[in-house]
Coordinates of N, CA and C in Angstrom, one line a residue:
X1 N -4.2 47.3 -10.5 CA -4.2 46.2 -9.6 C -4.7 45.0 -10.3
X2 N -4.4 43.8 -9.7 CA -4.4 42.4 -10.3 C -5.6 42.0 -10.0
X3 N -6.7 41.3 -10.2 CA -7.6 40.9 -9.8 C -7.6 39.5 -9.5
X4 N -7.7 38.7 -8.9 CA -7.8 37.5 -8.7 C -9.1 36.9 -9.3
X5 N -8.7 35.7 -10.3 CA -10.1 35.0 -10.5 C -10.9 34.2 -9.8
X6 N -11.4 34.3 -9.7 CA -12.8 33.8 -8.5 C -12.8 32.3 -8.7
X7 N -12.8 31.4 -7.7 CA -12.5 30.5 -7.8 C -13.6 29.3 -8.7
X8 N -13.5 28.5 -9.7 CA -13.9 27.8 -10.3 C -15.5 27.1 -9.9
X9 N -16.5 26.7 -10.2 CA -17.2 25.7 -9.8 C -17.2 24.7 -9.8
X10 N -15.9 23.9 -10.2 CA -15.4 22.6 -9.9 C -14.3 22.5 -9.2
X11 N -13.7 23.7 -8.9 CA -12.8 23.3 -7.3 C -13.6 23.6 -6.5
X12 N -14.6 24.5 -6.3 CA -14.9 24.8 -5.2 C -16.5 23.0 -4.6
X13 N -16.3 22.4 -5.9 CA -17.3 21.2 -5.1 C -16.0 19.9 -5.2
X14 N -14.7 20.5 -5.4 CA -13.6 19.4 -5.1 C -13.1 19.4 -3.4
X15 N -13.6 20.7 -3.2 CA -12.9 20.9 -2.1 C -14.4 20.9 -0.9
X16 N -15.6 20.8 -1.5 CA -16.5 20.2 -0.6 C -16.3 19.0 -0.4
X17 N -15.7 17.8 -1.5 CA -15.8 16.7 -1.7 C -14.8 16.2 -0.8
X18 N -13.7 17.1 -0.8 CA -12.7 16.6 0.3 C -13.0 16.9 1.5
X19 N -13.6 17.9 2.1 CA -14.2 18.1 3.2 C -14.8 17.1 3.7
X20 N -15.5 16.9 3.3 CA -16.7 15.8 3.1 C -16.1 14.5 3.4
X21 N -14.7 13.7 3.2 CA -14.1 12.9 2.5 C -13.0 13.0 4.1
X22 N -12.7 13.7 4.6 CA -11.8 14.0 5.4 C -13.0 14.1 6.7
X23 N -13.7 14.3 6.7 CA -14.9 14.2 7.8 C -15.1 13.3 8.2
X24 N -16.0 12.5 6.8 CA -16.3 10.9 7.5 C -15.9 9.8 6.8
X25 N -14.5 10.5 6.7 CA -13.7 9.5 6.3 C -14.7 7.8 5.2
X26 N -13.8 7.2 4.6 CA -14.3 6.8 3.3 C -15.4 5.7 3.5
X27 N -16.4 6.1 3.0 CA -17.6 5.5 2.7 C -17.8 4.0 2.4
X28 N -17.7 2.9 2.7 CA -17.6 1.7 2.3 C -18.7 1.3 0.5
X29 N -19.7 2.1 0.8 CA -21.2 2.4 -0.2 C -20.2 2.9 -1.5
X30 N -19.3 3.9 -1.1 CA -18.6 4.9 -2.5 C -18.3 3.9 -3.7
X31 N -18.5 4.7 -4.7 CA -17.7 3.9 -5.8 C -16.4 3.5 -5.3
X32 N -15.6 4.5 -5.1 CA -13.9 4.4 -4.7 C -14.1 2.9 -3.8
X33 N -14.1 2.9 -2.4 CA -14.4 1.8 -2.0 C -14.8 0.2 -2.9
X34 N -15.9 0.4 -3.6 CA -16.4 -0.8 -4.5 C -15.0 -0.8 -5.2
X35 N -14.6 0.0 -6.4 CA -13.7 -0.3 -7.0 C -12.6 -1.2 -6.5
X36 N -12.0 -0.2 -5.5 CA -10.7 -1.1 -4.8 C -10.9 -2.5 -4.4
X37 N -11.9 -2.7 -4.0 CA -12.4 -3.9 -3.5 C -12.3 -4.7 -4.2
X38 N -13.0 -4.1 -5.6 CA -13.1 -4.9 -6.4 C -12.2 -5.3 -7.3
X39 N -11.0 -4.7 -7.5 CA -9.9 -5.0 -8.3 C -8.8 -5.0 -7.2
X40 N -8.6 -4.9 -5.9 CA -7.5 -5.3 -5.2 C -7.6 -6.0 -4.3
X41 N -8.6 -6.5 -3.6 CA -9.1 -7.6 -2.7 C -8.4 -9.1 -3.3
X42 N -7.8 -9.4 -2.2 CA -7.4 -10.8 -2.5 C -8.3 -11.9 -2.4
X43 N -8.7 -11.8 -1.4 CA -10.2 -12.6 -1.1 C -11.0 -12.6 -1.5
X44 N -11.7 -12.1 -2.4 CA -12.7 -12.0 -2.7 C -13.6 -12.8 -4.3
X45 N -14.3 -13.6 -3.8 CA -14.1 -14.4 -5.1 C -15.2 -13.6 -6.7
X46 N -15.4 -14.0 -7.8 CA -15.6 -13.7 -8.9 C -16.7 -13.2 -9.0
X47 N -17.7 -13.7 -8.2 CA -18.9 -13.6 -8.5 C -19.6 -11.7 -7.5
X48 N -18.4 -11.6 -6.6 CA -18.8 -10.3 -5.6 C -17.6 -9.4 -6.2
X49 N -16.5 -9.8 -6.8 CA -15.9 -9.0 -7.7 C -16.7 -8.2 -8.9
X50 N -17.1 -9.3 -9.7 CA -18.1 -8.5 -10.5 C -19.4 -7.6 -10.4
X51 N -20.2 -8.1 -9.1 CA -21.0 -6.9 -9.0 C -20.4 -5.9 -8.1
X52 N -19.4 -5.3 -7.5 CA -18.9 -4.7 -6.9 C -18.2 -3.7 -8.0
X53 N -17.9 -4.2 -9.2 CA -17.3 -3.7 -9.6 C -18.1 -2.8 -10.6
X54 N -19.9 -3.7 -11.3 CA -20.7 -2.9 -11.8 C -21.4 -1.9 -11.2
X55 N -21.3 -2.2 -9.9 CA -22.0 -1.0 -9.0 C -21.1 0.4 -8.8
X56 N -19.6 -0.2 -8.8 CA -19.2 1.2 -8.6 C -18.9 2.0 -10.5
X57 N -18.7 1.4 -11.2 CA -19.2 1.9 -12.6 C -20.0 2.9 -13.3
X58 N -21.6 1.9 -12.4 CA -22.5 2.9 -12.8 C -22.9 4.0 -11.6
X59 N -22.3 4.0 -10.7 CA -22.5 5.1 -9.6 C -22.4 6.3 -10.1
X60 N -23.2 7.4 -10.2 CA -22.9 8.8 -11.3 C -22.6 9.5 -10.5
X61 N -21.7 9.4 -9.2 CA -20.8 10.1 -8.2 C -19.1 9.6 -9.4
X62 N -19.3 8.8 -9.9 CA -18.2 8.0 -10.3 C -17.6 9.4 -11.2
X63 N -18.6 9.5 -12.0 CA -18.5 10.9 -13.7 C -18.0 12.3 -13.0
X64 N -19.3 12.2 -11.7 CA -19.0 13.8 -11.4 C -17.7 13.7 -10.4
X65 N -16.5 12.8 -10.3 CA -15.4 13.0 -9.4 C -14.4 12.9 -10.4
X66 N -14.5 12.2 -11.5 CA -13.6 12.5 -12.6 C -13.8 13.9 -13.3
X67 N -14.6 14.4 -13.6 CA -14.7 15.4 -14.1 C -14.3 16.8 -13.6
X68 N -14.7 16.3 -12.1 CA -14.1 17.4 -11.1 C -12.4 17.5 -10.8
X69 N -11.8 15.8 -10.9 CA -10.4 15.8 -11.3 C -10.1 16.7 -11.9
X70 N -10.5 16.5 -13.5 CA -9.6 16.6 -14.9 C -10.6 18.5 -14.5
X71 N -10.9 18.9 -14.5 CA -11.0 20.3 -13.7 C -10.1 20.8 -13.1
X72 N -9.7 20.5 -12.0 CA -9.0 20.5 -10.8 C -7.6 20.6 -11.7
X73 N -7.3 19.5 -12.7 CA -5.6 19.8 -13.3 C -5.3 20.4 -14.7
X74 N -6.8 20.5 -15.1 CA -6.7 21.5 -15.9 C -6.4 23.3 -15.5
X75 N -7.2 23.6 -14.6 CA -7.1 24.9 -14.0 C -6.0 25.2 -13.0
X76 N -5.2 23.8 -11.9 CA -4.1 24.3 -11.3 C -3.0 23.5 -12.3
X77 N -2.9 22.5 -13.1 CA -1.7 22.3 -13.5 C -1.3 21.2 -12.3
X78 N -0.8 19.8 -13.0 CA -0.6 19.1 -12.7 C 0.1 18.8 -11.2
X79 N 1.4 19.6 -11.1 CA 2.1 19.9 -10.3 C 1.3 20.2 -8.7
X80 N 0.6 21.1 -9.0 CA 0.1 21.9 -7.5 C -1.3 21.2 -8.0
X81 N -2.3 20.2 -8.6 CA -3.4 19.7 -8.9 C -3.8 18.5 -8.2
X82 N -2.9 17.5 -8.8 CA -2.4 16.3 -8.6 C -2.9 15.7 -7.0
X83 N -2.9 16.5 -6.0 CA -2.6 16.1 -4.6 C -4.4 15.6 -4.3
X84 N -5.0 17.1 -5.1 CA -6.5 17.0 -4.9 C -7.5 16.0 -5.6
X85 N -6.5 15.7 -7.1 CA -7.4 15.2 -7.8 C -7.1 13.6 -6.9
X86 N -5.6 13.0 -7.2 CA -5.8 12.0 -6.0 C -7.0 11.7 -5.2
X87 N -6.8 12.8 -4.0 CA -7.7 12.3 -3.0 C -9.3 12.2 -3.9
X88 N -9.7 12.8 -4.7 CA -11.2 12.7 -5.3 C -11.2 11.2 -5.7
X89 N -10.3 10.9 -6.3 CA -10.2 8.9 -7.0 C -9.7 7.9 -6.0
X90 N -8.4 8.3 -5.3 CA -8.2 7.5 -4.4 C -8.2 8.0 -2.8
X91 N -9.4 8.4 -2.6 CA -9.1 8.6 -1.3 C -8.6 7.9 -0.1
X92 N -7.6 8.3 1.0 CA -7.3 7.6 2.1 C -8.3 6.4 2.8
X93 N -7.9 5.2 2.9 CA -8.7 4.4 3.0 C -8.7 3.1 1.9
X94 N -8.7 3.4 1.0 CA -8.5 2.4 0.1 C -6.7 1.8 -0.4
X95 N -7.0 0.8 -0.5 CA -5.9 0.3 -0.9 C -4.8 0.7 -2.2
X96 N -5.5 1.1 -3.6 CA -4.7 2.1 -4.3 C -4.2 3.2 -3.9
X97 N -4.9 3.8 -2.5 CA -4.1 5.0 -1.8 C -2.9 4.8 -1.5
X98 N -3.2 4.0 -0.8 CA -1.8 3.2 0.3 C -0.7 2.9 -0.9
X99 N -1.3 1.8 -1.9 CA 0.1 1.7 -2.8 C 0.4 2.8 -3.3
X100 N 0.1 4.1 -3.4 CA 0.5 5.3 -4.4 C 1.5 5.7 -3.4
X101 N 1.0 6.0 -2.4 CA 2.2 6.9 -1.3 C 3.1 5.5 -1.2
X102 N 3.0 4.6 -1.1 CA 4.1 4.0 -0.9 C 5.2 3.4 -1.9
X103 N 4.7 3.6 -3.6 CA 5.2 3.8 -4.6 C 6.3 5.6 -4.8
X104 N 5.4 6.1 -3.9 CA 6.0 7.7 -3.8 C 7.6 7.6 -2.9
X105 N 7.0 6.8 -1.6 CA 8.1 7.1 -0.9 C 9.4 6.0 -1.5
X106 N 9.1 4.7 -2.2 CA 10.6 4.0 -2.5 C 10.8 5.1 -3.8
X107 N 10.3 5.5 -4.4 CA 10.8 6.7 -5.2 C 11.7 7.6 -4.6
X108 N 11.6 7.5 -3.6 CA 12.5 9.1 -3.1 C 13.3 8.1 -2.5
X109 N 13.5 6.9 -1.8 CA 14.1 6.2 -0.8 C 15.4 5.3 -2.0
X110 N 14.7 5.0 -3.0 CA 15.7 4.2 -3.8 C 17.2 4.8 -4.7
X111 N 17.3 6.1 -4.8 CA 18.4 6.9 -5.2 C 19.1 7.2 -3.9
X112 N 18.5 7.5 -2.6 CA 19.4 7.9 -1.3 C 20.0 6.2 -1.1
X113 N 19.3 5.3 -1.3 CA 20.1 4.1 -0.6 C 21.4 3.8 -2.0
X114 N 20.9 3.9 -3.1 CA 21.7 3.9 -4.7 C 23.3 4.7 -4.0
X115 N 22.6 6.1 -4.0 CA 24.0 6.4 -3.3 C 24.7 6.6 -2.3
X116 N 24.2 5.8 -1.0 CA 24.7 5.5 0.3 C 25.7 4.6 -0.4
X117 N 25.0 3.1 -0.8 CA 26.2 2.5 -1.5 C 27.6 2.5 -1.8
X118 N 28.3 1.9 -0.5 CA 30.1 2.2 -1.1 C 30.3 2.0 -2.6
X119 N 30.9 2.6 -3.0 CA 31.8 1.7 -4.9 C 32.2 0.7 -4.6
X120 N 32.3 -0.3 -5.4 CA 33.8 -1.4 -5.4 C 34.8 -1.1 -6.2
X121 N 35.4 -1.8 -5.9 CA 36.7 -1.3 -6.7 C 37.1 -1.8 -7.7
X122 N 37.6 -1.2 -8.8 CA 37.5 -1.7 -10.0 C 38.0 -3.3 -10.5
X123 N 38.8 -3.4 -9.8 CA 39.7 -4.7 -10.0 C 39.2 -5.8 -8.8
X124 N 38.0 -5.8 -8.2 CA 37.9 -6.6 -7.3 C 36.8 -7.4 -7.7
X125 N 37.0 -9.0 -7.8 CA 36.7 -10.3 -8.5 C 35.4 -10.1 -7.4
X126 N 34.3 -10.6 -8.9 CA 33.0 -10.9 -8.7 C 32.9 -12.3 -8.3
X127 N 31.8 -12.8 -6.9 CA 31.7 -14.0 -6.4 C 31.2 -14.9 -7.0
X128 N 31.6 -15.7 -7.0 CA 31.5 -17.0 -8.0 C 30.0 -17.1 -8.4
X129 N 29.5 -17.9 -9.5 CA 28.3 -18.2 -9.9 C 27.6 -19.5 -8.6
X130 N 26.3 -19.2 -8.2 CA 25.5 -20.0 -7.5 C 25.7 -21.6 -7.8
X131 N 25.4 -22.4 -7.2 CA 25.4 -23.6 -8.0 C 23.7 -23.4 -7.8
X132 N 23.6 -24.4 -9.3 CA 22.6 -24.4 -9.8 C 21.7 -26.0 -9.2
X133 N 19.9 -25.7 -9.2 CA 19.8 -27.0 -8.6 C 19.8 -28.6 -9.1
X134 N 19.7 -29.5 -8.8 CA 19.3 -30.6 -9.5 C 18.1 -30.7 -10.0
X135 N 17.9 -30.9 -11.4 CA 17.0 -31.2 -12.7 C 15.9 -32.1 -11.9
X136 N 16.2 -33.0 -11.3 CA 15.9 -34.4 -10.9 C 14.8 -33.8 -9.9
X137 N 15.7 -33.2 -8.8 CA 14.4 -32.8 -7.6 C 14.0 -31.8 -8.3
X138 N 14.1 -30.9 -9.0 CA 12.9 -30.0 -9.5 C 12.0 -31.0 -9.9
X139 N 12.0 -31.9 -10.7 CA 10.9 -32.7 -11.5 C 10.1 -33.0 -10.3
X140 N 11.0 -33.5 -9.3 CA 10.2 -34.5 -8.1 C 9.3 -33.5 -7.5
X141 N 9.9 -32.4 -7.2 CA 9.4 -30.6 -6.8 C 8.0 -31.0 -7.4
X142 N 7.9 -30.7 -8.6 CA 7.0 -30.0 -9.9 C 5.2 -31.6 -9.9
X143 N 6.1 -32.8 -9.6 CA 5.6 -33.7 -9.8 C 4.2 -33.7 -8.5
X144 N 5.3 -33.4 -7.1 CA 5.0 -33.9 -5.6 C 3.8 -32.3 -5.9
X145 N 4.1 -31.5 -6.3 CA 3.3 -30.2 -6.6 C 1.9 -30.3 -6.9
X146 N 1.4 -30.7 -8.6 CA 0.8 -31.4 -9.1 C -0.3 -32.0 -8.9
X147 N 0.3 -33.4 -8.2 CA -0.6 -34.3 -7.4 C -0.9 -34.1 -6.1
X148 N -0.5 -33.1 -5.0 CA -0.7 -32.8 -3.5 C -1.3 -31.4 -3.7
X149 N -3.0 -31.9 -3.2 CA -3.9 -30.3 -3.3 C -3.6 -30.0 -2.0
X150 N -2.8 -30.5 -0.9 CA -2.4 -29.6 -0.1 C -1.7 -28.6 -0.2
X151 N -0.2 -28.9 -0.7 CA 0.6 -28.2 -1.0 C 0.2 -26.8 -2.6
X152 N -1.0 -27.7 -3.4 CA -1.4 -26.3 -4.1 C -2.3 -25.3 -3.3
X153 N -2.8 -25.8 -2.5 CA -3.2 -24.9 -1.7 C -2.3 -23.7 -0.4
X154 N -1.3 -24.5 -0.2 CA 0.0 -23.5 0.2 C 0.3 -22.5 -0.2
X155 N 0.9 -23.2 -1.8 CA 1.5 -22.5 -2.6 C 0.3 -21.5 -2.8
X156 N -0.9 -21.4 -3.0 CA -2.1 -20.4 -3.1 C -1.8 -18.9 -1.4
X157 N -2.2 -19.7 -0.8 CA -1.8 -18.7 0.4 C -0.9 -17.9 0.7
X158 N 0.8 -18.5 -0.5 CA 1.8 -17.9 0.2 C 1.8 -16.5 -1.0
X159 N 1.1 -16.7 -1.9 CA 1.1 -16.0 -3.2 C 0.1 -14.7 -2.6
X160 N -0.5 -15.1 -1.8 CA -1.7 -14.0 -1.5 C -0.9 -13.2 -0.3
X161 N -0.3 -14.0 0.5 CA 0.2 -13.4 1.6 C 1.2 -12.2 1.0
X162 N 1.7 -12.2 -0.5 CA 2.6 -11.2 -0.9 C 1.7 -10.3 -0.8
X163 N 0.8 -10.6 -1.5 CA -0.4 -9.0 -1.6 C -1.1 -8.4 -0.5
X164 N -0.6 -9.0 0.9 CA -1.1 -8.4 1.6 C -0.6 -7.8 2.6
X165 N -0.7 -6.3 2.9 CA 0.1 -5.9 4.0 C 0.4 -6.4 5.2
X166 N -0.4 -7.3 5.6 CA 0.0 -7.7 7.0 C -0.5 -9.4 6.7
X167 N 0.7 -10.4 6.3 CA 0.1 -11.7 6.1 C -0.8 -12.6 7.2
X168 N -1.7 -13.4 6.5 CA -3.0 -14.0 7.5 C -1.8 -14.9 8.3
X169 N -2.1 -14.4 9.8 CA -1.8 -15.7 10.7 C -0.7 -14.9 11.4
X170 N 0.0 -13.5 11.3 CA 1.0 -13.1 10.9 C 0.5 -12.8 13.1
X171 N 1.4 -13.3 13.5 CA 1.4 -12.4 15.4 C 2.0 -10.9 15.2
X172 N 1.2 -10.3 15.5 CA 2.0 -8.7 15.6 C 1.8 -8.1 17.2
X173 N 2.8 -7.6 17.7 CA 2.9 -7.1 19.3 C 1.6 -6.5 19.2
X174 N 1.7 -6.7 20.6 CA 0.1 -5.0 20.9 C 1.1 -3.7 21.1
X175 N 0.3 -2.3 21.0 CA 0.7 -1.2 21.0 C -0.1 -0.3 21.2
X176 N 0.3 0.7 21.8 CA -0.3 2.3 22.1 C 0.0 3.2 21.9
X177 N -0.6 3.9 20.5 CA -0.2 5.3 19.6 C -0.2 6.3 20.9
X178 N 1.3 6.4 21.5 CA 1.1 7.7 22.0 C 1.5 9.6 21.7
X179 N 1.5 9.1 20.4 CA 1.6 10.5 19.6 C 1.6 10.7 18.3
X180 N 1.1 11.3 17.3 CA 1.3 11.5 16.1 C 1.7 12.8 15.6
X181 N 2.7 12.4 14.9 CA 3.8 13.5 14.1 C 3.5 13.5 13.1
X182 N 3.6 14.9 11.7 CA 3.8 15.1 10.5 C 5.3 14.5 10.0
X183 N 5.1 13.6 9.3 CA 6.8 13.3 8.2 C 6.8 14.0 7.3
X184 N 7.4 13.4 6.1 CA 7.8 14.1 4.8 C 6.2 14.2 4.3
X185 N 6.2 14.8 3.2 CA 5.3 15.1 2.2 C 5.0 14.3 1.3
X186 N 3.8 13.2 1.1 CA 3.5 12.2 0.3 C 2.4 12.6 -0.6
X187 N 2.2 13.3 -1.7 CA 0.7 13.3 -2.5 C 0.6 14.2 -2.0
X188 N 1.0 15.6 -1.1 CA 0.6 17.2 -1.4 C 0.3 16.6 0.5
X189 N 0.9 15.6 1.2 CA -0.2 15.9 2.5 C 0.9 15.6 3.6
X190 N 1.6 15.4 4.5 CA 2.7 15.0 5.4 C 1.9 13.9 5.9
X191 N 3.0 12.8 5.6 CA 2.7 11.5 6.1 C 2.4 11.7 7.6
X192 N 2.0 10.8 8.5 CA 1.7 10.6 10.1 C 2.7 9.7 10.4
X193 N 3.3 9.6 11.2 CA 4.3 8.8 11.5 C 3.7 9.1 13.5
X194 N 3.4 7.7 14.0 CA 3.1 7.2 15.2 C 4.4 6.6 15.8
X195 N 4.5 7.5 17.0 CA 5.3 6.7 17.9 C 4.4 6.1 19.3
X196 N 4.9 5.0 19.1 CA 4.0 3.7 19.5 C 4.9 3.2 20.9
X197 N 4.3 2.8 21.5 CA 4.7 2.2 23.2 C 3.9 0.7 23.3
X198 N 5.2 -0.1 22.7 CA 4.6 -1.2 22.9 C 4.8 -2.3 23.7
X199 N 3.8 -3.3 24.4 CA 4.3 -4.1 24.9 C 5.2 -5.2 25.5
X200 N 5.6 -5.7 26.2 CA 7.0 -6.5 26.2 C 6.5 -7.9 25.0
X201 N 7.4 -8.1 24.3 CA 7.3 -9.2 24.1 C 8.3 -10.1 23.5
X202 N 8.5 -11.6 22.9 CA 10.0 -12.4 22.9 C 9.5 -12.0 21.1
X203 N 11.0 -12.1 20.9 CA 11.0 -12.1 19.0 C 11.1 -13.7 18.6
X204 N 12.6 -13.6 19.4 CA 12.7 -15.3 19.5 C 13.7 -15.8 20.6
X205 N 13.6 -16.9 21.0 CA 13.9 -17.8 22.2 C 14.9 -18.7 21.6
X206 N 15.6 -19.6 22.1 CA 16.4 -20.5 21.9 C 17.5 -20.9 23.0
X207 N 17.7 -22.3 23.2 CA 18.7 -22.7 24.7 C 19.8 -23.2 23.6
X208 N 20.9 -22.7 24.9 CA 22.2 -22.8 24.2 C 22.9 -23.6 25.4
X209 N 24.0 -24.2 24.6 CA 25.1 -24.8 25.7 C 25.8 -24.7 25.9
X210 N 26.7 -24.2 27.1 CA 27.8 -23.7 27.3 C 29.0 -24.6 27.1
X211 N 30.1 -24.1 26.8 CA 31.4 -24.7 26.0 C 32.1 -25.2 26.7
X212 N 32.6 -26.0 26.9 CA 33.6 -27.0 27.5 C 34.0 -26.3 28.5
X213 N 34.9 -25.0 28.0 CA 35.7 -24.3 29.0 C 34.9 -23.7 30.3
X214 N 33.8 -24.1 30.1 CA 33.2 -23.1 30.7 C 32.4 -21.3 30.1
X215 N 32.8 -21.1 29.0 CA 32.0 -19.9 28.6 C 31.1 -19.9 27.8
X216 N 30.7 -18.9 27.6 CA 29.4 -18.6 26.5 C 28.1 -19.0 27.5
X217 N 27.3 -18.5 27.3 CA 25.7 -18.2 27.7 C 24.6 -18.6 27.1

């Protein structure tokens, strides 16, 4: 008969850590937390970047969760490893989480839309080149840019608004999670997918005039 080996001392405090981690959900104090913060925070200026960032450094939770990683994929093998050591570095909650699973899923999503894609056909003429802009207003662009700290300060906001999941200022309906469902499989865990009951509300408005003849709305 086969004996089974007795489970490790570093999965078995990977899988306290996840317990632990899944309980009371993520710690603001953690390294993990400080890190993200401190390298993905848009907001956050230089001087709270940097101690955020030496605090979660010298945190010696920081050693014993790496270690317990590279444990964890040493003994199961990257494949079936991977899902746990994740959650020990990036646990749910932080912002590198969120980008990983959602790095995961255009991965799976970008070959199904690739080959949704009708063909074209071989002989059928590509649409003409863009026209290109005037030299002149870019300068004026580049110039009006320059000298108006309003507009560098626009241009600042719109740049941050990329990096952020939900841009400042942005109206979003109200809603009521009235159920959560398991999806596909993201990082070894089934995504949650909420179906939501949301409020009435207008997307957009606009008055129109009706046509001579009498029609249209």
């Amino acid at each position: 008969l086969e004996r089974t080996q007795p489970m490790s001392l570093a999965l078995k405090l990977a899988a306290c850590l996840l317990l632990a981690t899944a309980v009371r959900g993520l710690k603001m104090n953690s390294w993990q937390a400080r890190l993200d913060k401190a390298t993905l925070s848009v907001d956050l200026g230089l001087g709270s970047r940097i101690r955020l960032f030496a605090k979660a450094v010298t945190d010696p939770a920081l050693k014993a969760d790496v270690r317990a990683s590279v444990d964890i994929l040493r003994s199961s093998g990257f494949a079936e490893g991977h899902p746990a050591a994740i959650d020990l570095l990036f646990p749910r909650g932080t912002t590198a989480r969120a980008d990983l699973e959602g790095l995961t899923a255009l991965r799976k999503q970008v070959p199904e839309i690739l080959q949704s894609r009708p063909s074209e056909p071989s002989g059928s003429s590509s649409p003409g080149s863009p026209t290109l802009p005037d030299p002149a207003a870019l300068v004026a662009s580049f110039v009006a840019l320059a000298t108006d700290s309003q507009k560098q300060q626009e241009l600042i906001d719109e740049a941050k608004d990329l990096l952020r999941r939900t841009p400042k200022g942005l109206e979003t309906p109200k809603y009521v999670v009235v159920r959560t469902i398991d999806g596909p499989l993201v990082l070894g865990y089934p995504e949650p997918i909420e179906l939501r009951a949301y409020e009435r509300f207008k997307i957009a408005r606009t008055g129109m005039k009706s046509s001579a003849a009498g029609e249209g709305n």
